[in-house]
Amino acid sequence: MLQFLNLKPEIFGLDINDLSLKIIRLKKKRKGFSLVSFNEVDIKPGIVEEGVIKNEEALVKIIESACKTVKGKKLGTKYVVAALPEEKSFSQVIQMPEMDKDELKSAVPFEAENYIPLPIDKVYLDFQTINLAKDSANYCDDNHCDLLIAATPKSIVDSYVSCFKKSGLIPYALEVESQAIARALIKKDRDAKPLIFIDLGKTKTSFIIFSGNSIRFTSSIPIFSDQITSAISEVFLISYNEAEELKRKYGLLQEKGGQPEVSTIMKPILRDLVSHIKKYISFYHDHVFHEYFPADGNIEKIILCGGGANLKGITDFLSKELKIKVELADPLTNIIMEKNSDHIFLNKKSLSFVVAIGLALREEEDNK
């Protein structure tokens, strides 16, 4: 949500996590956006840890190389919208008395101190107002305003900005990963029924409740894709790469990949994930949902994204365990895929590019 420029230049999305960097560049078309450029490069362990940049010089070199080697057309712009690490950021929906935007700018920092677990002078804070209904022109109703506030420690933001500038890029905006995920996956003009997005990454899983046209709750779950691979590696006494191949080949299906079955190894870890999901859904119903939301509070479905969502059988497993409809995300729901688009990206890569896609779609939001 942190925007650095009043200009509206052409931009690209840049998603950095602990083990990879992803780039997406979109081009505005009459009926939407089309894919122009994309890239994914690995980041060696230790350069970024839990969203904290540990080796700025090494990351700068990776960013420079990734920008120069994009697939498709050259980037053609240095303006970047980048993601801030979810696990180091704080998001919260708050209510404020009805007031105009200038008054909110002055009042929000004082109210935010009640929700942000860091001194307010140690974070960059931003907020956006939430329309209570999609056809509403106002963001205040019943003498109150719903606001989504987001805060990230200044030390984290400054380190990312420093890397971008050293890479020759110009930061246009930075925002928390959950905002980019919601932007990428929410279809235009959808209704306001609550959804859950779960981003299954290599080193973390993000949990996001979206309701009433806004993110309502986010959390990082300490269950992740690499944890499953490591468990398979330990049980079968094989290398990480061999374990990853077994995981991809068999997933949660019943074919055997040795003794014990691959699915048998995975299920205890995934049931731990289910336990966390149930806990957060319960928290949502008890503490987050309130009478001003335009929906009835029942979760409509769970949508999976991230590279871990490619695990065979995971949607059926989670749906059975949670008794809620679970489906894979369509990361290209707001993108026009042209005939000459890269089919490898379309078929195999898009689930892991959701954050980068959402960042690149920021251009549409700012041009409204």
CSV table of C-alpha atoms in Angstrom, one decimal:
chain,number,residue,atom,x,y,z
A,1,MET,CA,0.0,0.0,0.0
A,2,LEU,CA,3.0,2.3,0.2
A,3,GLN,CA,3.1,4.4,-2.9
A,4,PHE,CA,6.2,6.5,-3.7
A,5,LEU,CA,5.1,8.3,-6.8
A,6,ASN,CA,2.2,10.4,-8.0
A,7,LEU,CA,3.0,9.5,-11.6
A,8,LYS,CA,1.3,6.6,-13.3
A,9,PRO,CA,4.0,5.0,-15.3
A,10,GLU,CA,4.1,1.5,-16.8
A,11,ILE,CA,5.0,-1.0,-14.1
A,12,PHE,CA,5.9,-4.6,-13.5
A,13,GLY,CA,5.4,-6.9,-10.5
A,14,LEU,CA,8.2,-8.3,-8.5
A,15,ASP,CA,7.7,-11.0,-5.9
A,16,ILE,CA,10.6,-11.9,-3.6
A,17,ASN,CA,10.5,-14.7,-1.1
A,18,ASP,CA,13.1,-16.8,0.7
A,19,LEU,CA,14.0,-19.1,-2.2
A,20,SER,CA,12.8,-17.5,-5.4
A,21,LEU,CA,12.1,-14.3,-7.3
A,22,LYS,CA,9.3,-13.9,-9.8
A,23,ILE,CA,8.5,-11.1,-12.3
A,24,ILE,CA,5.4,-10.4,-14.2
A,25,ARG,CA,4.8,-7.6,-16.7
A,26,LEU,CA,1.3,-7.0,-18.2
A,27,LYS,CA,0.2,-4.8,-21.0
A,28,LYS,CA,-3.1,-2.9,-20.9
A,29,LYS,CA,-5.5,-4.0,-23.6
A,30,ARG,CA,-8.9,-2.7,-24.5
A,31,LYS,CA,-10.6,-5.6,-22.7
A,32,GLY,CA,-8.0,-6.1,-19.9
A,33,PHE,CA,-4.4,-7.0,-19.5
A,34,SER,CA,-2.3,-9.5,-21.4
A,35,LEU,CA,0.9,-11.2,-20.3
A,36,VAL,CA,4.0,-9.6,-21.8
A,37,SER,CA,7.0,-10.8,-19.7
A,38,PHE,CA,7.7,-13.2,-16.9
A,39,ASN,CA,10.6,-14.8,-15.1
A,40,GLU,CA,11.5,-17.0,-12.1
A,41,VAL,CA,14.9,-17.4,-10.6
A,42,ASP,CA,16.1,-19.2,-7.6
A,43,ILE,CA,17.5,-17.5,-4.5
A,44,LYS,CA,20.1,-19.4,-2.6
A,45,PRO,CA,19.3,-20.2,1.1
A,46,GLY,CA,20.5,-17.5,3.5
A,47,ILE,CA,20.1,-14.5,1.2
A,48,VAL,CA,16.5,-13.9,2.4
A,49,GLU,CA,15.3,-15.5,5.6
A,50,GLU,CA,11.6,-15.3,6.7
A,51,GLY,CA,11.3,-12.2,4.5
A,52,VAL,CA,14.3,-10.4,6.0
A,53,ILE,CA,17.1,-9.6,3.5
A,54,LYS,CA,20.4,-10.9,5.0
A,55,ASN,CA,22.7,-10.4,2.0
A,56,GLU,CA,21.7,-7.2,0.1
A,57,GLU,CA,24.6,-7.4,-2.3
A,58,ALA,CA,23.7,-10.9,-3.4
A,59,LEU,CA,20.0,-10.0,-3.8
A,60,VAL,CA,20.8,-7.0,-5.9
A,61,LYS,CA,22.7,-9.2,-8.4
A,62,ILE,CA,19.8,-11.6,-8.6
A,63,ILE,CA,17.3,-8.8,-9.2
A,64,GLU,CA,19.5,-7.4,-12.0
A,65,SER,CA,20.0,-10.7,-13.7
A,66,ALA,CA,16.3,-11.6,-13.4
A,67,CYS,CA,15.2,-8.3,-15.0
A,68,LYS,CA,17.7,-8.8,-17.9
A,69,THR,CA,16.6,-12.4,-18.6
A,70,VAL,CA,12.8,-12.2,-18.6
A,71,LYS,CA,10.9,-14.5,-21.0
A,72,GLY,CA,8.8,-12.7,-23.7
A,73,LYS,CA,9.5,-9.1,-24.3
A,74,LYS,CA,12.0,-6.9,-22.5
A,75,LEU,CA,10.6,-5.2,-19.4
A,76,GLY,CA,10.8,-1.8,-21.0
A,77,THR,CA,10.3,-0.1,-17.6
A,78,LYS,CA,12.2,0.4,-14.4
A,79,TYR,CA,9.1,1.1,-12.3
A,80,VAL,CA,8.4,-1.8,-10.0
A,81,VAL,CA,5.5,-2.7,-7.6
A,82,ALA,CA,6.9,-5.2,-5.1
A,83,ALA,CA,5.6,-7.4,-2.3
A,84,LEU,CA,6.5,-6.9,1.3
A,85,PRO,CA,6.8,-10.1,3.4
A,86,GLU,CA,3.5,-11.2,4.9
A,87,GLU,CA,5.2,-12.7,8.0
A,88,LYS,CA,6.8,-9.3,8.8
A,89,SER,CA,3.7,-7.2,8.2
A,90,PHE,CA,0.5,-6.4,10.1
A,91,SER,CA,-3.0,-6.0,8.6
A,92,GLN,CA,-6.2,-5.3,10.4
A,93,VAL,CA,-9.7,-4.0,9.7
A,94,ILE,CA,-10.7,-1.3,12.1
A,95,GLN,CA,-13.7,1.0,12.5
A,96,MET,CA,-13.5,4.8,12.8
A,97,PRO,CA,-16.1,7.4,13.3
A,98,GLU,CA,-17.4,8.9,10.0
A,99,MET,CA,-15.0,11.6,8.8
A,100,ASP,CA,-13.4,12.9,5.6
A,101,LYS,CA,-10.2,11.6,4.1
A,102,ASP,CA,-8.0,14.3,5.5
A,103,GLU,CA,-9.3,13.8,9.0
A,104,LEU,CA,-8.7,10.1,8.6
A,105,LYS,CA,-5.1,10.6,7.7
A,106,SER,CA,-4.6,12.4,11.0
A,107,ALA,CA,-6.6,10.1,13.1
A,108,VAL,CA,-5.7,6.6,11.8
A,109,PRO,CA,-2.1,6.6,13.3
A,110,PHE,CA,-3.4,7.2,16.8
A,111,GLU,CA,-6.1,4.5,16.5
A,112,ALA,CA,-3.6,2.1,14.8
A,113,GLU,CA,-1.4,2.1,17.9
A,114,ASN,CA,-4.1,-0.1,19.5
A,115,TYR,CA,-3.6,-2.8,16.9
A,116,ILE,CA,0.0,-2.7,15.7
A,117,PRO,CA,2.4,-4.6,18.0
A,118,LEU,CA,5.3,-2.2,17.3
A,119,PRO,CA,5.8,1.5,18.1
A,120,ILE,CA,4.0,3.5,15.5
A,121,ASP,CA,7.2,5.5,14.7
A,122,LYS,CA,9.0,2.2,13.8
A,123,VAL,CA,6.6,1.2,11.0
A,124,TYR,CA,5.4,2.5,7.7
A,125,LEU,CA,1.6,2.7,8.0
A,126,ASP,CA,-1.0,3.0,5.3
A,127,PHE,CA,-4.7,2.4,5.1
A,128,GLN,CA,-7.5,2.1,2.6
A,129,THR,CA,-11.2,2.6,3.0
A,130,ILE,CA,-13.6,-0.3,2.4
A,131,ASN,CA,-16.8,0.0,0.5
A,132,LEU,CA,-19.5,-1.9,2.4
A,133,ALA,CA,-21.2,-2.9,-0.9
A,134,LYS,CA,-19.9,-3.1,-4.4
A,135,ASP,CA,-22.4,-0.5,-5.7
A,136,SER,CA,-21.7,1.9,-2.8
A,137,ALA,CA,-20.0,5.2,-3.7
A,138,ASN,CA,-19.2,5.9,0.0
A,139,TYR,CA,-16.8,4.2,2.3
A,140,CYS,CA,-18.7,5.3,5.5
A,141,ASP,CA,-22.0,4.0,6.6
A,142,ASP,CA,-24.1,4.1,9.8
A,143,ASN,CA,-21.8,6.8,11.2
A,144,HIS,CA,-18.6,4.6,10.9
A,145,CYS,CA,-15.9,3.8,8.4
A,146,ASP,CA,-14.4,0.4,7.8
A,147,LEU,CA,-10.6,0.7,7.1
A,148,LEU,CA,-7.9,-1.8,6.2
A,149,ILE,CA,-4.7,-0.7,7.9
A,150,ALA,CA,-1.3,-2.2,7.0
A,151,ALA,CA,2.0,-1.7,8.7
A,152,THR,CA,5.5,-3.0,8.0
A,153,PRO,CA,8.7,-2.2,10.0
A,154,LYS,CA,10.7,0.6,8.5
A,155,SER,CA,13.9,-1.5,8.7
A,156,ILE,CA,12.2,-4.2,6.4
A,157,VAL,CA,10.8,-1.7,3.9
A,158,ASP,CA,14.0,0.4,3.8
A,159,SER,CA,16.1,-2.7,3.0
A,160,TYR,CA,13.9,-3.7,0.1
A,161,VAL,CA,13.8,-0.2,-1.3
A,162,SER,CA,17.6,0.0,-1.0
A,163,CYS,CA,18.0,-3.2,-3.0
A,164,PHE,CA,15.6,-2.0,-5.8
A,165,LYS,CA,17.4,1.3,-6.1
A,166,LYS,CA,20.8,-0.4,-6.2
A,167,SER,CA,19.4,-2.7,-9.0
A,168,GLY,CA,18.5,0.4,-11.1
A,169,LEU,CA,14.8,0.1,-10.4
A,170,ILE,CA,12.4,2.8,-9.3
A,171,PRO,CA,9.9,1.7,-6.6
A,172,TYR,CA,6.4,2.8,-7.6
A,173,ALA,CA,4.6,1.0,-4.7
A,174,LEU,CA,5.1,-1.7,-2.1
A,175,GLU,CA,2.3,-3.7,-0.7
A,176,VAL,CA,1.8,-6.8,1.5
A,177,GLU,CA,1.5,-10.1,-0.3
A,178,SER,CA,-2.1,-10.7,0.7
A,179,GLN,CA,-3.3,-7.6,-1.1
A,180,ALA,CA,-1.7,-8.8,-4.3
A,181,ILE,CA,-3.2,-12.3,-3.9
A,182,ALA,CA,-6.7,-10.9,-3.5
A,183,ARG,CA,-6.3,-8.5,-6.5
A,184,ALA,CA,-5.1,-11.4,-8.7
A,185,LEU,CA,-7.8,-13.9,-7.8
A,186,ILE,CA,-11.0,-11.8,-7.2
A,187,LYS,CA,-13.1,-11.5,-10.3
A,188,LYS,CA,-14.5,-8.2,-11.2
A,189,ASP,CA,-18.1,-7.6,-9.9
A,190,ARG,CA,-18.2,-10.8,-7.8
A,191,ASP,CA,-20.4,-10.8,-4.8
A,192,ALA,CA,-19.2,-10.2,-1.2
A,193,LYS,CA,-19.5,-13.7,0.2
A,194,PRO,CA,-16.5,-14.6,2.3
A,195,LEU,CA,-13.6,-16.5,0.7
A,196,ILE,CA,-10.4,-18.0,2.1
A,197,PHE,CA,-7.2,-17.8,0.1
A,198,ILE,CA,-4.4,-20.2,1.1
A,199,ASP,CA,-1.0,-19.6,-0.5
A,200,LEU,CA,1.0,-22.8,-0.2
A,201,GLY,CA,4.6,-21.8,-0.7
A,202,LYS,CA,7.9,-23.5,-0.3
A,203,THR,CA,8.8,-21.9,3.0
A,204,LYS,CA,5.5,-20.6,4.3
A,205,THR,CA,1.8,-20.7,4.0
A,206,SER,CA,-0.4,-17.6,4.0
A,207,PHE,CA,-4.0,-17.6,5.2
A,208,ILE,CA,-6.3,-14.8,4.0
A,209,ILE,CA,-10.0,-14.2,4.6
A,210,PHE,CA,-11.6,-11.9,2.1
A,211,SER,CA,-15.1,-10.6,2.8
A,212,GLY,CA,-17.1,-7.5,2.1
A,213,ASN,CA,-14.8,-6.4,-0.7
A,214,SER,CA,-11.7,-6.4,1.5
A,215,ILE,CA,-9.2,-8.5,3.2
A,216,ARG,CA,-10.5,-9.1,6.8
A,217,PHE,CA,-7.9,-11.4,8.3
A,218,THR,CA,-4.4,-12.7,7.5
A,219,SER,CA,-1.9,-15.0,9.1
A,220,SER,CA,1.2,-17.0,8.3
A,221,ILE,CA,0.8,-20.8,9.0
A,222,PRO,CA,4.0,-22.7,9.9
A,223,ILE,CA,3.3,-25.5,7.4
A,224,PHE,CA,4.9,-25.4,4.0
A,225,SER,CA,5.7,-27.3,0.9
A,226,ASP,CA,9.4,-27.9,1.6
A,227,GLN,CA,8.4,-29.5,5.0
A,228,ILE,CA,6.5,-32.2,3.1
A,229,THR,CA,9.5,-32.8,0.8
A,230,SER,CA,11.9,-33.0,3.7
A,231,ALA,CA,9.7,-35.6,5.5
A,232,ILE,CA,9.6,-37.8,2.4
A,233,SER,CA,13.4,-37.5,2.1
A,234,GLU,CA,13.9,-38.6,5.7
A,235,VAL,CA,11.6,-41.6,5.6
A,236,PHE,CA,12.9,-43.0,2.3
A,237,LEU,CA,16.5,-41.9,2.9
A,238,ILE,CA,16.7,-40.2,-0.5
A,239,SER,CA,17.9,-36.8,-1.7
A,240,TYR,CA,15.7,-33.7,-1.5
A,241,ASN,CA,15.4,-33.6,-5.3
A,242,GLU,CA,14.3,-37.3,-5.4
A,243,ALA,CA,11.8,-36.6,-2.7
A,244,GLU,CA,10.4,-33.6,-4.5
A,245,GLU,CA,10.0,-35.8,-7.6
A,246,LEU,CA,8.1,-38.5,-5.6
A,247,LYS,CA,5.8,-35.7,-4.1
A,248,ARG,CA,5.1,-34.4,-7.6
A,249,LYS,CA,4.5,-37.8,-9.1
A,250,TYR,CA,2.2,-39.3,-6.5
A,251,GLY,CA,0.9,-36.5,-4.3
A,252,LEU,CA,-2.0,-37.7,-2.1
A,253,LEU,CA,-3.1,-40.4,-4.6
A,254,GLN,CA,-2.9,-44.0,-3.5
A,255,GLU,CA,-0.2,-45.3,-5.9
A,256,LYS,CA,2.7,-46.5,-3.9
A,257,GLY,CA,6.2,-44.9,-4.2
A,258,GLY,CA,7.8,-47.4,-1.8
A,259,GLN,CA,7.0,-48.2,1.8
A,260,PRO,CA,5.3,-46.4,3.5
A,261,GLU,CA,3.2,-44.7,0.9
A,262,VAL,CA,4.0,-41.2,0.0
A,263,SER,CA,0.5,-40.0,0.9
A,264,THR,CA,0.9,-41.6,4.3
A,265,ILE,CA,3.9,-39.4,5.0
A,266,MET,CA,2.1,-36.3,3.8
A,267,LYS,CA,-1.2,-36.6,5.6
A,268,PRO,CA,0.0,-35.9,9.2
A,269,ILE,CA,1.6,-32.6,8.0
A,270,LEU,CA,-1.5,-31.7,6.1
A,271,ARG,CA,-3.8,-32.5,9.0
A,272,ASP,CA,-1.7,-30.1,11.0
A,273,LEU,CA,-2.4,-27.5,8.3
A,274,VAL,CA,-6.1,-28.3,8.6
A,275,SER,CA,-6.0,-27.8,12.3
A,276,HIS,CA,-4.6,-24.3,11.8
A,277,ILE,CA,-7.2,-23.5,9.2
A,278,LYS,CA,-10.0,-24.5,11.5
A,279,LYS,CA,-8.6,-22.4,14.3
A,280,TYR,CA,-8.5,-19.3,12.1
A,281,ILE,CA,-12.0,-19.9,10.7
A,282,SER,CA,-13.2,-20.1,14.3
A,283,PHE,CA,-11.4,-16.8,15.1
A,284,TYR,CA,-13.0,-15.2,12.1
A,285,HIS,CA,-16.5,-16.1,13.2
A,286,ASP,CA,-15.9,-15.1,16.8
A,287,HIS,CA,-13.9,-11.9,16.5
A,288,VAL,CA,-13.6,-10.6,12.9
A,289,PHE,CA,-17.1,-10.9,11.5
A,290,HIS,CA,-19.5,-8.1,12.5
A,291,GLU,CA,-22.9,-6.8,11.7
A,292,TYR,CA,-21.8,-4.3,9.1
A,293,PHE,CA,-20.4,-6.9,6.7
A,294,PRO,CA,-22.6,-7.3,3.6
A,295,ALA,CA,-22.3,-11.2,3.7
A,296,ASP,CA,-23.8,-13.7,6.1
A,297,GLY,CA,-20.4,-14.7,7.5
A,298,ASN,CA,-20.4,-18.2,6.1
A,299,ILE,CA,-17.2,-19.2,4.2
A,300,GLU,CA,-18.2,-19.8,0.6
A,301,LYS,CA,-15.1,-21.7,-0.4
A,302,ILE,CA,-11.3,-22.0,0.0
A,303,ILE,CA,-9.1,-21.2,-2.9
A,304,LEU,CA,-5.6,-22.6,-3.1
A,305,CYS,CA,-2.6,-20.9,-4.8
A,306,GLY,CA,1.2,-21.1,-4.6
A,307,GLY,CA,3.4,-23.8,-5.9
A,308,GLY,CA,2.3,-26.2,-3.2
A,309,ALA,CA,-1.3,-26.1,-4.6
A,310,ASN,CA,-0.1,-28.3,-7.5
A,311,LEU,CA,0.1,-31.3,-5.1
A,312,LYS,CA,-2.1,-34.0,-6.6
A,313,GLY,CA,-5.3,-34.7,-4.5
A,314,ILE,CA,-4.9,-31.7,-2.2
A,315,THR,CA,-8.2,-30.1,-3.0
A,316,ASP,CA,-10.2,-33.3,-2.3
A,317,PHE,CA,-8.2,-33.9,0.9
A,318,LEU,CA,-8.8,-30.5,2.3
A,319,SER,CA,-12.4,-30.3,1.3
A,320,LYS,CA,-13.1,-33.6,3.0
A,321,GLU,CA,-11.2,-32.6,6.2
A,322,LEU,CA,-12.7,-29.1,6.4
A,323,LYS,CA,-16.2,-29.8,5.0
A,324,ILE,CA,-15.8,-26.7,2.8
A,325,LYS,CA,-15.5,-26.5,-1.0
A,326,VAL,CA,-11.8,-26.3,-1.9
A,327,GLU,CA,-10.6,-25.5,-5.4
A,328,LEU,CA,-7.5,-24.4,-7.2
A,329,ALA,CA,-7.1,-20.7,-8.0
A,330,ASP,CA,-7.3,-19.4,-11.5
A,331,PRO,CA,-4.4,-16.9,-11.5
A,332,LEU,CA,-5.3,-15.8,-15.0
A,333,THR,CA,-8.9,-14.9,-14.2
A,334,ASN,CA,-8.2,-11.2,-14.8
A,335,ILE,CA,-5.7,-11.6,-17.6
A,336,ILE,CA,-6.3,-12.1,-21.4
A,337,MET,CA,-4.1,-15.0,-22.6
A,338,GLU,CA,-3.4,-14.4,-26.2
A,339,LYS,CA,-2.8,-17.2,-28.8
A,340,ASN,CA,1.0,-16.8,-28.7
A,341,SER,CA,1.2,-16.8,-24.9
A,342,ASP,CA,3.6,-19.2,-23.3
A,343,HIS,CA,1.7,-22.4,-22.6
A,344,ILE,CA,4.3,-23.7,-20.1
A,345,PHE,CA,3.5,-20.7,-18.0
A,346,LEU,CA,-0.2,-21.1,-18.5
A,347,ASN,CA,-0.3,-24.8,-17.6
A,348,LYS,CA,2.4,-25.3,-15.0
A,349,LYS,CA,3.7,-22.1,-13.5
A,350,SER,CA,0.7,-19.7,-13.0
A,351,LEU,CA,-0.2,-21.0,-9.5
A,352,SER,CA,3.2,-19.9,-8.1
A,353,PHE,CA,3.0,-16.5,-9.8
A,354,VAL,CA,-0.2,-15.3,-8.1
A,355,VAL,CA,1.5,-12.6,-6.0
A,356,ALA,CA,3.5,-11.3,-9.0
A,357,ILE,CA,0.4,-11.2,-11.1
A,358,GLY,CA,-1.5,-9.3,-8.4
A,359,LEU,CA,1.3,-6.8,-8.1
A,360,ALA,CA,1.4,-6.2,-11.9
A,361,LEU,CA,-2.4,-5.6,-11.8
A,362,ARG,CA,-1.9,-2.7,-9.5
A,363,GLU,CA,-1.6,-0.5,-12.6
A,364,GLU,CA,-5.3,-1.1,-13.3
A,365,GLU,CA,-6.3,-0.2,-9.7
A,366,ASP,CA,-4.3,3.1,-9.8
A,367,ASN,CA,-5.7,4.1,-13.2
A,368,LYS,CA,-9.4,3.9,-12.1
